[in-house]
PDB file of C-alpha atoms in Angstrom:
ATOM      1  CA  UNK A  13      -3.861   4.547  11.519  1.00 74.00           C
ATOM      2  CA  UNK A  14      -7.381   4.631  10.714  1.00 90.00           C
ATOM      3  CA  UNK A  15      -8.706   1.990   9.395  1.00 96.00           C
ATOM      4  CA  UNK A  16      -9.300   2.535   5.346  1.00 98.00           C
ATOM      5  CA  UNK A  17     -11.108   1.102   2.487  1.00 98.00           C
ATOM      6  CA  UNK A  18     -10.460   1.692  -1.036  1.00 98.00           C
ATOM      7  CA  UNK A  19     -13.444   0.910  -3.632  1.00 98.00           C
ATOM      8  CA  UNK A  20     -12.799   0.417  -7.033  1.00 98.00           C
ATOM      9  CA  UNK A  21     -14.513  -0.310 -10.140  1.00 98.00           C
ATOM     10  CA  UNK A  22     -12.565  -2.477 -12.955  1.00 98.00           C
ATOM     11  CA  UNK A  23     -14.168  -0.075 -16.343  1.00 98.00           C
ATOM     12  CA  UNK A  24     -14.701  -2.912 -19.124  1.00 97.00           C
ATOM     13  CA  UNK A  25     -17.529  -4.238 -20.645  1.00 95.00           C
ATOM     14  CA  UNK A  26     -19.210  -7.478 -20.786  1.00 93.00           C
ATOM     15  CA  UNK A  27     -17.229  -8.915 -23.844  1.00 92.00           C
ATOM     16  CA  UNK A  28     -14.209  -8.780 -22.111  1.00 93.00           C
ATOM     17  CA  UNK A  29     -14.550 -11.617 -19.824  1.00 90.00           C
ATOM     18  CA  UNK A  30     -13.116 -14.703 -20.214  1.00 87.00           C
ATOM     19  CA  UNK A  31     -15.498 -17.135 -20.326  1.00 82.00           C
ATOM     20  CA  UNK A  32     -16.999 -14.848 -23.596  1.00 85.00           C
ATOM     21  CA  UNK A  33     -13.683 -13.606 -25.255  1.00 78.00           C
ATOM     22  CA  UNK A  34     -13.289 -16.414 -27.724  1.00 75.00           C
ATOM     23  CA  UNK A  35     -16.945 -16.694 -29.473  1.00 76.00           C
ATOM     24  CA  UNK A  36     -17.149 -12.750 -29.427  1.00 78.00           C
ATOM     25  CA  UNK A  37     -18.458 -11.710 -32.920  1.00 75.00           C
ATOM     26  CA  UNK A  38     -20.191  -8.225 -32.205  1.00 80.00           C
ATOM     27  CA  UNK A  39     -18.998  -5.781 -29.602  1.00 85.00           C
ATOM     28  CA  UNK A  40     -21.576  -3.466 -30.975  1.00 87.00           C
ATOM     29  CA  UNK A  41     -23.392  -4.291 -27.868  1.00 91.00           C
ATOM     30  CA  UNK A  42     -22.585  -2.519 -24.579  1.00 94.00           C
ATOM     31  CA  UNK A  43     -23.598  -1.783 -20.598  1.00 95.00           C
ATOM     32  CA  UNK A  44     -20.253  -0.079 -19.722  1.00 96.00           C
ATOM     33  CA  UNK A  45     -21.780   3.285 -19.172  1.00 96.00           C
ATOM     34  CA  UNK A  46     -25.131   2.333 -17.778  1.00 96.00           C
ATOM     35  CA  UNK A  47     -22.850  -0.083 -15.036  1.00 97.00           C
ATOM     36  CA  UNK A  48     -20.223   2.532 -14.460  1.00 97.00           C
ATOM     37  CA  UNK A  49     -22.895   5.624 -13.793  1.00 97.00           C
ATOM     38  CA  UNK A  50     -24.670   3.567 -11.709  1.00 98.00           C
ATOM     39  CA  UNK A  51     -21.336   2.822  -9.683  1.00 98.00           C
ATOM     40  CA  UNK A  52     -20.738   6.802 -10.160  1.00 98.00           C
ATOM     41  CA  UNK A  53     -24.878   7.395  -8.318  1.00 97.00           C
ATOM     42  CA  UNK A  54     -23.609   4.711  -5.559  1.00 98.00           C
ATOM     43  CA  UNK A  55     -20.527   6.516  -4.804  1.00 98.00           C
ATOM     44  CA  UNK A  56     -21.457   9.982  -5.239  1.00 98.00           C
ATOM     45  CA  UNK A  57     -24.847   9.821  -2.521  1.00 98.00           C
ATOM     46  CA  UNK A  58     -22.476   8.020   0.294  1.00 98.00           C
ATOM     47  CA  UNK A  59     -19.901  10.434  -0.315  1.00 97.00           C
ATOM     48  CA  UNK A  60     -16.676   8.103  -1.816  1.00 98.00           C
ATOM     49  CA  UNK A  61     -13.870   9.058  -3.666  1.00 98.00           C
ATOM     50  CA  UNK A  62     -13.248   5.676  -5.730  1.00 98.00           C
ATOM     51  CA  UNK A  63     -10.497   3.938  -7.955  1.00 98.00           C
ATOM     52  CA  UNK A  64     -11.500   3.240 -11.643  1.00 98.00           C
ATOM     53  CA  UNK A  65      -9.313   0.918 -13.549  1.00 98.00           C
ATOM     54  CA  UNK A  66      -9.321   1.516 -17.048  1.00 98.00           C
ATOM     55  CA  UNK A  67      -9.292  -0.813 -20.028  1.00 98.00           C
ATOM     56  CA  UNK A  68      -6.731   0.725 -22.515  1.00 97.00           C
ATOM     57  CA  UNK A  69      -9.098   0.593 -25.391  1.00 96.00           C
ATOM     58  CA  UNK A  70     -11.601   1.972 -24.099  1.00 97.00           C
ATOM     59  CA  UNK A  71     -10.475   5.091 -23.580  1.00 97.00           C
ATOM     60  CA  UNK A  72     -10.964   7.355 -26.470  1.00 96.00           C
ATOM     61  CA  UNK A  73     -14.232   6.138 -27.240  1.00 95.00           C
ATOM     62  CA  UNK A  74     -14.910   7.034 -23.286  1.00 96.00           C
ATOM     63  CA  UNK A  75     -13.588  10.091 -22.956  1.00 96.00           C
ATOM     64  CA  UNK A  76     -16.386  12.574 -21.894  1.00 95.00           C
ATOM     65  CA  UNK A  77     -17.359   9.753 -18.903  1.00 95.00           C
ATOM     66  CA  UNK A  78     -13.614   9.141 -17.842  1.00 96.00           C
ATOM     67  CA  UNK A  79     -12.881  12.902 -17.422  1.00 94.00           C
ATOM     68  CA  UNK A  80     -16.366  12.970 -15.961  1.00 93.00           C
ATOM     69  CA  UNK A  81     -14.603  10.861 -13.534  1.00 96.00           C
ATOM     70  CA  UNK A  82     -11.307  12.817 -12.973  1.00 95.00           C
ATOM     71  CA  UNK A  83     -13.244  15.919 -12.726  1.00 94.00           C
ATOM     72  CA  UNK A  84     -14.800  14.721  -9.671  1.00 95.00           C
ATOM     73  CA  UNK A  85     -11.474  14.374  -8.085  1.00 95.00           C
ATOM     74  CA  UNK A  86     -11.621  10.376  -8.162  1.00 97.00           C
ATOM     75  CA  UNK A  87      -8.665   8.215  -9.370  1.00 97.00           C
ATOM     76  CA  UNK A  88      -8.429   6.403 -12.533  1.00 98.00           C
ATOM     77  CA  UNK A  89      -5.507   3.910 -13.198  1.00 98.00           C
ATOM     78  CA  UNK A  90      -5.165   0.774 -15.797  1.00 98.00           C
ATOM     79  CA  UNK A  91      -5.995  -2.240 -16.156  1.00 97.00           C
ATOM     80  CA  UNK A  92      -4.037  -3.779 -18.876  1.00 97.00           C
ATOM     81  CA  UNK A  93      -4.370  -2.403 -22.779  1.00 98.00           C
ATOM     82  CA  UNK A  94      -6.519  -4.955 -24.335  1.00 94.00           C
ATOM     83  CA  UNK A  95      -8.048  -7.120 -21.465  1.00 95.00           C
ATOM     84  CA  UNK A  96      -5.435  -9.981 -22.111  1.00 95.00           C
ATOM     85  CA  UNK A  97      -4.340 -11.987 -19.385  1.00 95.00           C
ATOM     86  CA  UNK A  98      -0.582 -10.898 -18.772  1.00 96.00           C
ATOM     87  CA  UNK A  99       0.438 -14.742 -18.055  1.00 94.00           C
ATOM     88  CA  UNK A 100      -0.739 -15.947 -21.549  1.00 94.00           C
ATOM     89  CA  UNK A 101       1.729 -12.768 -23.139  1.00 96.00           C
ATOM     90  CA  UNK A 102       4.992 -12.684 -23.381  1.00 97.00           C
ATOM     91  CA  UNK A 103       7.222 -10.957 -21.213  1.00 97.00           C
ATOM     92  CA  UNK A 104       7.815  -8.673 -23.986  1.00 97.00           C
ATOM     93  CA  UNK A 105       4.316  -8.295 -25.504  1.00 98.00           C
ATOM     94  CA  UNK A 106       3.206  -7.614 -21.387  1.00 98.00           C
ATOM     95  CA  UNK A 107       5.865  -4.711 -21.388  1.00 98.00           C
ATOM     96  CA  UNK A 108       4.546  -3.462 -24.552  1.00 98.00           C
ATOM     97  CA  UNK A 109       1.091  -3.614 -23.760  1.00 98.00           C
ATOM     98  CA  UNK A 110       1.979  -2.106 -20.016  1.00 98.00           C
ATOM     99  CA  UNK A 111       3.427   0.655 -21.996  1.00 98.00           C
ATOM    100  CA  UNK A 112       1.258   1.830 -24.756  1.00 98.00           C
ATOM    101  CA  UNK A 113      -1.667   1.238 -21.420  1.00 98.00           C
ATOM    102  CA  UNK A 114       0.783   4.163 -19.553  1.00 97.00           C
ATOM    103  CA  UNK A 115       1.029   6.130 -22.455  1.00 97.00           C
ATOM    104  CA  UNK A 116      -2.798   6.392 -23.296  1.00 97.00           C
ATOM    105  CA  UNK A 117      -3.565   7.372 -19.854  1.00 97.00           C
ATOM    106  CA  UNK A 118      -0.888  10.218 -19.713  1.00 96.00           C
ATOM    107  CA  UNK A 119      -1.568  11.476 -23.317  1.00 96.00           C
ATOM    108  CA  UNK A 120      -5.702  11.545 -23.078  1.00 95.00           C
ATOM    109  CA  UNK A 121      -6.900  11.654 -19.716  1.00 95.00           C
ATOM    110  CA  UNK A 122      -3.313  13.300 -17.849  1.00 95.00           C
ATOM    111  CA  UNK A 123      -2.708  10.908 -15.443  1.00 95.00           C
ATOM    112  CA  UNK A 124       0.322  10.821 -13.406  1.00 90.00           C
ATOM    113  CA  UNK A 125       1.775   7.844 -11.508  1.00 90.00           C
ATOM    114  CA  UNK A 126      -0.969   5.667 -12.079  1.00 96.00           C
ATOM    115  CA  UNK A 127      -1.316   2.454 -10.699  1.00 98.00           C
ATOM    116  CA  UNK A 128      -2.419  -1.148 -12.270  1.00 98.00           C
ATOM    117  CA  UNK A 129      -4.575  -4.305 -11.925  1.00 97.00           C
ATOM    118  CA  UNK A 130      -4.198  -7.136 -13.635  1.00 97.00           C
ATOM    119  CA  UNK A 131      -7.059  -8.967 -15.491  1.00 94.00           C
ATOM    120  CA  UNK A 132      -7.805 -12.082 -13.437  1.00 92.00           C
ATOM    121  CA  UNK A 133      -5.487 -10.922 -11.301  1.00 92.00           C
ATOM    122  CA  UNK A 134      -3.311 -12.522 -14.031  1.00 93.00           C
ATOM    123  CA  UNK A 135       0.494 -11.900 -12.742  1.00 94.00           C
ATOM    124  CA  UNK A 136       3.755 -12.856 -11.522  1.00 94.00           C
ATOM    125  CA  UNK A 137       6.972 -11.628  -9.927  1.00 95.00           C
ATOM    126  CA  UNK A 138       8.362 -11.161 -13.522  1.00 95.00           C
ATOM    127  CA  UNK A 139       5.754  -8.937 -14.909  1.00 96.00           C
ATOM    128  CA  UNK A 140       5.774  -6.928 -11.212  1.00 97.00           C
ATOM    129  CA  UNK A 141       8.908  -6.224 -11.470  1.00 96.00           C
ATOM    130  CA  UNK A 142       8.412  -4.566 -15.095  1.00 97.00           C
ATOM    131  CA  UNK A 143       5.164  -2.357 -13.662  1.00 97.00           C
ATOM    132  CA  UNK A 144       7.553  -1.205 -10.910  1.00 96.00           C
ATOM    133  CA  UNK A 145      10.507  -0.256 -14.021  1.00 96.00           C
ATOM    134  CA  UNK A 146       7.732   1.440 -16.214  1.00 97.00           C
ATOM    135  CA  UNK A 147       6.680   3.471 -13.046  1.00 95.00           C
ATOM    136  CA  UNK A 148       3.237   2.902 -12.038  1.00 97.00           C
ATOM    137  CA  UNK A 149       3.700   3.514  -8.757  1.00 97.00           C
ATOM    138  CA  UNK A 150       1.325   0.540  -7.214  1.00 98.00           C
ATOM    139  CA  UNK A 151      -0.157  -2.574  -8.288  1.00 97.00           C
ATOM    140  CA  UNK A 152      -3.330  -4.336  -6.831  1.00 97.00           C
ATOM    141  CA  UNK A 153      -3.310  -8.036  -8.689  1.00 96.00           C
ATOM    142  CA  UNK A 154      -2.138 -10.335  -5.454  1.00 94.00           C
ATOM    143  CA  UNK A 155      -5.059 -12.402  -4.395  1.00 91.00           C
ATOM    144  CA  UNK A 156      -4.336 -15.419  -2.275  1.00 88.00           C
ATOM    145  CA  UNK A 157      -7.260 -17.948  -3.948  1.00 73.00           C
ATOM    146  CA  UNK A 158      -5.099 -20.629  -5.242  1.00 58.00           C
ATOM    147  CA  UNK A 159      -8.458 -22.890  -6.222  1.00 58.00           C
ATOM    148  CA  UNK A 160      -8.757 -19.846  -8.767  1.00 61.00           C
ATOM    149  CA  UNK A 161      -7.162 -21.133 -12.232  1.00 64.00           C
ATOM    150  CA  UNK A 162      -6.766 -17.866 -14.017  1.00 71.00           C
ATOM    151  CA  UNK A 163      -4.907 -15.896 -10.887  1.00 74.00           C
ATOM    152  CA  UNK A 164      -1.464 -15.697 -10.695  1.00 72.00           C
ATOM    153  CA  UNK A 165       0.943 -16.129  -8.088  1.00 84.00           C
ATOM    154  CA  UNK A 166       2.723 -13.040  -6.321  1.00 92.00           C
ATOM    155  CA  UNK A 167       5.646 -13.511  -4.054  1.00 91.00           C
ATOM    156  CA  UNK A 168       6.082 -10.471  -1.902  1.00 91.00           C
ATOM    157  CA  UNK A 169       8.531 -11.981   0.492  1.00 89.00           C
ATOM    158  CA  UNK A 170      11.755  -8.861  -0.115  1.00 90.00           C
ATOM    159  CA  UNK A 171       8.511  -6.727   0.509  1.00 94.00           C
ATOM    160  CA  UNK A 172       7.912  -4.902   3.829  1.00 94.00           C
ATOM    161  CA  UNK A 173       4.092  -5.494   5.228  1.00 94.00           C
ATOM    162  CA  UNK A 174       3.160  -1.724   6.188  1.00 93.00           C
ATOM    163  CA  UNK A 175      -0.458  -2.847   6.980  1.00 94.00           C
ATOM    164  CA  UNK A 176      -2.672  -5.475   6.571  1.00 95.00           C
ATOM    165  CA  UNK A 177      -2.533  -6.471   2.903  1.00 96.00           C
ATOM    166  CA  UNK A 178      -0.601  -3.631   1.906  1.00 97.00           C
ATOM    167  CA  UNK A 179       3.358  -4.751   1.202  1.00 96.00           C
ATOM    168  CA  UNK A 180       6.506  -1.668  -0.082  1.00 95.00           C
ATOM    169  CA  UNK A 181       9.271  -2.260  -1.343  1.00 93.00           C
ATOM    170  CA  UNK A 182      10.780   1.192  -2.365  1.00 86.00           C
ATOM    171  CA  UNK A 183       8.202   3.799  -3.507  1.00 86.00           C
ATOM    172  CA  UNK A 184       6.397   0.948  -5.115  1.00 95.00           C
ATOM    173  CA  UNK A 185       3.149  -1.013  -3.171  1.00 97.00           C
ATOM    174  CA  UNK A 186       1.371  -4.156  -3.591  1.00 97.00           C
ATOM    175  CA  UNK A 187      -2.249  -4.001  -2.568  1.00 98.00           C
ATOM    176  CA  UNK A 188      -3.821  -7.410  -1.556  1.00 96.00           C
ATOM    177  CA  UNK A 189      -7.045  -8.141  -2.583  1.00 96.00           C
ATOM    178  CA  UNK A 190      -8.551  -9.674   0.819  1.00 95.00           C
ATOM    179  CA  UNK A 191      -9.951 -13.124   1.872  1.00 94.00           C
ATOM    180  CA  UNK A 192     -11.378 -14.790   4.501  1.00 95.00           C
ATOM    181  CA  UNK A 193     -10.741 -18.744   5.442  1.00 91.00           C
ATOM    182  CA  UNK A 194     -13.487 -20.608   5.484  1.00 91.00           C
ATOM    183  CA  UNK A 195     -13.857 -24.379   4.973  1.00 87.00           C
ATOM    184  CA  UNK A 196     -10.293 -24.729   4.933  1.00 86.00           C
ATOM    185  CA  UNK A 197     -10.434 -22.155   1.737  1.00 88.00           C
ATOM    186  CA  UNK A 198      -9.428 -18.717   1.023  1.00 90.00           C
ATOM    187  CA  UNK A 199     -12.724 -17.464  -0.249  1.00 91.00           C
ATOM    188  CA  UNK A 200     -12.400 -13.909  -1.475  1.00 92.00           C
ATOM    189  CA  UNK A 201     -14.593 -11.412   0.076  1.00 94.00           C
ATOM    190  CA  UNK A 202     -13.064  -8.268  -2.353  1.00 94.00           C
ATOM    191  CA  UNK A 203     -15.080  -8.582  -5.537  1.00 88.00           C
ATOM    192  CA  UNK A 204     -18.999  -8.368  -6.915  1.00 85.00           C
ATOM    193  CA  UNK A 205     -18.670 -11.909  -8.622  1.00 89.00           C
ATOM    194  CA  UNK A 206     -18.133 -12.825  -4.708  1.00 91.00           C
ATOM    195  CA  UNK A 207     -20.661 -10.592  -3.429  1.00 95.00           C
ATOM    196  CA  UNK A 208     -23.484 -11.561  -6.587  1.00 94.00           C
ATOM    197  CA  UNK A 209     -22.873 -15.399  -6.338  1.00 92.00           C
ATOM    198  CA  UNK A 210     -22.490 -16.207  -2.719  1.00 94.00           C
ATOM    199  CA  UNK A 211     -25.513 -15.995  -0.726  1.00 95.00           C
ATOM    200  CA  UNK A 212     -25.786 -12.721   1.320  1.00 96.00           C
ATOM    201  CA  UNK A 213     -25.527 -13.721   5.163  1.00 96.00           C
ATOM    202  CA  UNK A 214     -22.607 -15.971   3.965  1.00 96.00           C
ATOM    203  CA  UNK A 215     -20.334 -12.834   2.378  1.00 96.00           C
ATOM    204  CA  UNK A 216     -21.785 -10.930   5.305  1.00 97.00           C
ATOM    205  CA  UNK A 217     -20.298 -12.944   7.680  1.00 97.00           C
ATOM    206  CA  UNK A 218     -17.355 -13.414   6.109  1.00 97.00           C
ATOM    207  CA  UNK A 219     -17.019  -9.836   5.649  1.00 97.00           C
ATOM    208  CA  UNK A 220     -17.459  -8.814   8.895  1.00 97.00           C
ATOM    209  CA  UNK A 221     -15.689 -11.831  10.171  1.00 96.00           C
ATOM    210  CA  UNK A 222     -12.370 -10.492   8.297  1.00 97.00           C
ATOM    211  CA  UNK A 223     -13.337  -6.449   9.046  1.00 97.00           C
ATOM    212  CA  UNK A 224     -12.977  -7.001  12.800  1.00 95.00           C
ATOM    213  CA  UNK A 225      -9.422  -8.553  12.364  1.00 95.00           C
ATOM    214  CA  UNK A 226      -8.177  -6.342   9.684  1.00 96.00           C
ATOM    215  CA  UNK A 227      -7.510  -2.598   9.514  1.00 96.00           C
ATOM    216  CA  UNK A 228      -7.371  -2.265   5.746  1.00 98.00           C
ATOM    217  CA  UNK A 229     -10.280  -3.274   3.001  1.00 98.00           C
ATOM    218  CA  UNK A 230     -10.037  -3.257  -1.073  1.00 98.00           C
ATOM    219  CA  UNK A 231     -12.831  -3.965  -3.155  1.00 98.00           C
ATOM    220  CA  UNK A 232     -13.777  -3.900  -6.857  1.00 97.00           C
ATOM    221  CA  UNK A 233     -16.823  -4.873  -9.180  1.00 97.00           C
ATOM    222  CA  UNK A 234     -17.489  -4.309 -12.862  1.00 97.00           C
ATOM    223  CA  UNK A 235     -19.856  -2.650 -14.392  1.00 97.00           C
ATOM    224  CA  UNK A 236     -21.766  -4.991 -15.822  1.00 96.00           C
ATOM    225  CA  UNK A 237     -22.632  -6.177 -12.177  1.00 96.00           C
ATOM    226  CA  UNK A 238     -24.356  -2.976 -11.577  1.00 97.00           C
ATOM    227  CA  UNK A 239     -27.077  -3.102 -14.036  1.00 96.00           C
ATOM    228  CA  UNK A 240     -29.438  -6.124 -15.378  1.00 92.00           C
ATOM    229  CA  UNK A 241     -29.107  -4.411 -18.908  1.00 92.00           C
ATOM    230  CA  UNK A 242     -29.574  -7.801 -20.893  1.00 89.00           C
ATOM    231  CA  UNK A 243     -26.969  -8.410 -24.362  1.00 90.00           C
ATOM    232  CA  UNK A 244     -27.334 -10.673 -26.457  1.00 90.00           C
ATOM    233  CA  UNK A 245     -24.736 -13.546 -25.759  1.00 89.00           C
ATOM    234  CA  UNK A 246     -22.612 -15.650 -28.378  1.00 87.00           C
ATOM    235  CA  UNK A 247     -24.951 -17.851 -29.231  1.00 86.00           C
ATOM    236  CA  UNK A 248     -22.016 -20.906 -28.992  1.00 87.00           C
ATOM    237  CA  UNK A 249     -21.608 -19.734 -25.043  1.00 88.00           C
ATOM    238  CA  UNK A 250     -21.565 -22.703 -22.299  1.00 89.00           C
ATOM    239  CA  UNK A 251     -24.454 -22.572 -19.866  1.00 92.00           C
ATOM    240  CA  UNK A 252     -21.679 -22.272 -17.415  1.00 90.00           C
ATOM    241  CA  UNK A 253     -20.499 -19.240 -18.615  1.00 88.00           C
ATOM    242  CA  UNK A 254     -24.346 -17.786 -19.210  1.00 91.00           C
ATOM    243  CA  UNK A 255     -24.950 -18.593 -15.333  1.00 91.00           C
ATOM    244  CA  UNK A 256     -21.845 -16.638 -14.536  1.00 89.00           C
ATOM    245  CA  UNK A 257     -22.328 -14.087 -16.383  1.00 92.00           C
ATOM    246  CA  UNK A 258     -26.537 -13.825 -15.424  1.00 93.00           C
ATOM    247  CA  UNK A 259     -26.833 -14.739 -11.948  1.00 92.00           C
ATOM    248  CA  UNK A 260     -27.278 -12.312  -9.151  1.00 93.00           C
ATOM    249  CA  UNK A 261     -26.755  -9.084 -11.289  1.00 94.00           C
ATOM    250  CA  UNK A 262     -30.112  -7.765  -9.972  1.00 94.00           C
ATOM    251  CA  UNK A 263     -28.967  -7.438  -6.576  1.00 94.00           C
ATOM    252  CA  UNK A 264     -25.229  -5.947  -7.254  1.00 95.00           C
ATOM    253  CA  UNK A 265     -26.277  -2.584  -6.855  1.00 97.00           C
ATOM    254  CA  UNK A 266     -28.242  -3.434  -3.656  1.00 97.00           C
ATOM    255  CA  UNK A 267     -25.804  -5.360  -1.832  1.00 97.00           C
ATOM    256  CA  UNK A 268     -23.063  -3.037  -2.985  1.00 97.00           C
ATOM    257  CA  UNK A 269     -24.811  -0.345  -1.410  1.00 98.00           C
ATOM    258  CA  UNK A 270     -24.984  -2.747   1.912  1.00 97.00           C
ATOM    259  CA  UNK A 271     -21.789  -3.363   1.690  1.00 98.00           C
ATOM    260  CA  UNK A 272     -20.726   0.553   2.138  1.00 98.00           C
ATOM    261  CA  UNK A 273     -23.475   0.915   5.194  1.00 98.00           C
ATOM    262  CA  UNK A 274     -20.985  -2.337   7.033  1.00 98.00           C
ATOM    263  CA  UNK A 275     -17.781  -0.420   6.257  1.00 98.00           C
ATOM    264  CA  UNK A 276     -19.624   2.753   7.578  1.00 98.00           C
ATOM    265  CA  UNK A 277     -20.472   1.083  10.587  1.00 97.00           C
ATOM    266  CA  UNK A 278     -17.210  -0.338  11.024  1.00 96.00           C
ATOM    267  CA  UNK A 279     -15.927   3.232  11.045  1.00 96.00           C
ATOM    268  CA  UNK A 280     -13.561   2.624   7.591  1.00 97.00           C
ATOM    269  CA  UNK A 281     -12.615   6.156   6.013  1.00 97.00           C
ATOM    270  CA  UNK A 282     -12.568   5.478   2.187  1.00 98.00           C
ATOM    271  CA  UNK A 283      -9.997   6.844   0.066  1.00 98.00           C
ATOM    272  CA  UNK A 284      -8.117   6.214  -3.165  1.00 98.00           C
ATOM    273  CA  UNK A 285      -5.087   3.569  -3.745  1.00 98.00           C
ATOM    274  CA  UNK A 286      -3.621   6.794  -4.966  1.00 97.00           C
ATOM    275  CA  UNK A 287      -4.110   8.753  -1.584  1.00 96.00           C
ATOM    276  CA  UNK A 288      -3.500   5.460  -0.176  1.00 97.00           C
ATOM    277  CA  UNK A 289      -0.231   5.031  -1.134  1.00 96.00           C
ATOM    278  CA  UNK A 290       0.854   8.822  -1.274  1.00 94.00           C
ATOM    279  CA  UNK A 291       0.197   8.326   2.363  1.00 93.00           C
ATOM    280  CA  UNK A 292       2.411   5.465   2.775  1.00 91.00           C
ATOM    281  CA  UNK A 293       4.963   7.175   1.126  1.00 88.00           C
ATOM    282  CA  UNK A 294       5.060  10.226   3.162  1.00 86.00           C
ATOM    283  CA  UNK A 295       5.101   7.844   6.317  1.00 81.00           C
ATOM    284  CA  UNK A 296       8.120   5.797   5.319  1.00 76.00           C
ATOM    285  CA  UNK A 297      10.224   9.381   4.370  1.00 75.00           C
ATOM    286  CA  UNK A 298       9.630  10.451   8.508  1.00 69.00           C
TER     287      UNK A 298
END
């Protein structure tokens, strides 16, 4: 197999982090189109077919930039309906949400077999195993950071490992998010908080540390951490949460775009977790 890469873009907006959602007042505010065209320039000039996962909501009112999206042959799945973590829901209000997500994507934008993400990466075995009865036909919330206290906890041990990070069981696939040890620490090497926050020639080595060992890469970033469009935050936010949200979005389009030139270099064909898994399908059928 060749070794692949799948980029991805998680489509909310700033007021749908965590550290924000419980002083929000005004969502009249917003950099989700400015961050996801600018992911949409990246993508486009390197030539990269790329996974957008979809906030629910936020679809009708995005419809001319989603089927923007589609029209350009890349894939868009879901990411939850309202941007709640699925481990503070009930099972049932997860399944309901899960569903009414499926539906909206089907009914507006015609998409078929789509696959999910949790926010947070937010999940368990429990709520997997409803994604897999609803259909989506792949999930990519498993990231192995315990020190993380808003990630779930995925055990994939009745699933087969096909490839590195990438576990089947059935028609249905689990897509790891990756990490590299370090310090005695998985640190995650996947996603543009990572990539903002840590200094450079730390995620770089990392990175290239884990590409040389691994066949398989998945990545994702948000579109707020593609443009230094300021908002106005809640004025009760912690300073915490203001660093978090502030620090090193000036450089995420820069060291995204660095990021691509290593995976070039390390001869990684990009496709979609739709292709992806199509692909995987067709293999285990032989």
């Amino acid at each position: 197999m060749k070794k692949k890469a799948v980029i991805s873009i998680d489509v909310e907006d700033w007021y749908h982090l965590e550290y924000f959602k419980d002083n929000i007042k005004d969502k009249s505010q917003s950099i989700l189109e400015e961050g996801t065209n600018e992911f949409i320039n990246i993508i486009t000039k390197e030539n990269i077919k790329a996974t957008f996962f979809i906030v629910g909501e936020l679809i009708s009112s995005n419809l001319e930039l989603l089927k923007k999206i589609v029209n350009q042959d890349h894939e868009v799945s879901g990411h939850s309906f309202n941007h709640v973590r699925p481990l503070t829901q009930s099972v049932e209000d997860f399944k309901y949400d899960s569903t009414k997500l499926l539906d909206e994507l089907k009914e507006k934008l015609n998409v078929i077999d789509p696959g999910y993400r949790a926010p947070c990466f937010s999940l368990d075995d429990e709520r997997l195993k409803i994604l897999k009865e609803l259909n989506y036909s792949y999930d990519s919330s498993k990231i192995s950071a315990g020190f993380h206290p808003l990630y779930g906890s995925i055990n994939l041990e009745h699933y087969e490992k096909i490839y590195d990070n990438v576990y089947s069981d059935e028609s249905f696939t689990e897509f790891e998010l990756p990490t590299q040890r370090f310090l005695n620490k998985n640190i995650p090497i996947s996603g543009g908080g990572y990539l903002r926050i840590l200094p450079w020639f730390l995620f770089k080595y990392l990175l290239k540390k884990y590409l040389k060992e691994n066949d398989t890469y998945f990545f994702f970033i948000h579109p707020f951490e593609l443009t230094n469009k300021d908002v106005s935050l809640p004025i009760d936010s912690s300073i915490t949460s203001r660093l978090r949200f502030r620090i090193g979005r000036s450089k995420g389009a820069s060291r995204f775009r660095k990021l691509i030139k290593i995976l070039k270099k390390e001869e990684f064909e990009f496709v979609t977790f739709s292709d992806f898994n199509k692909e995987i399908n067709n293999l285990k059928q032989k």
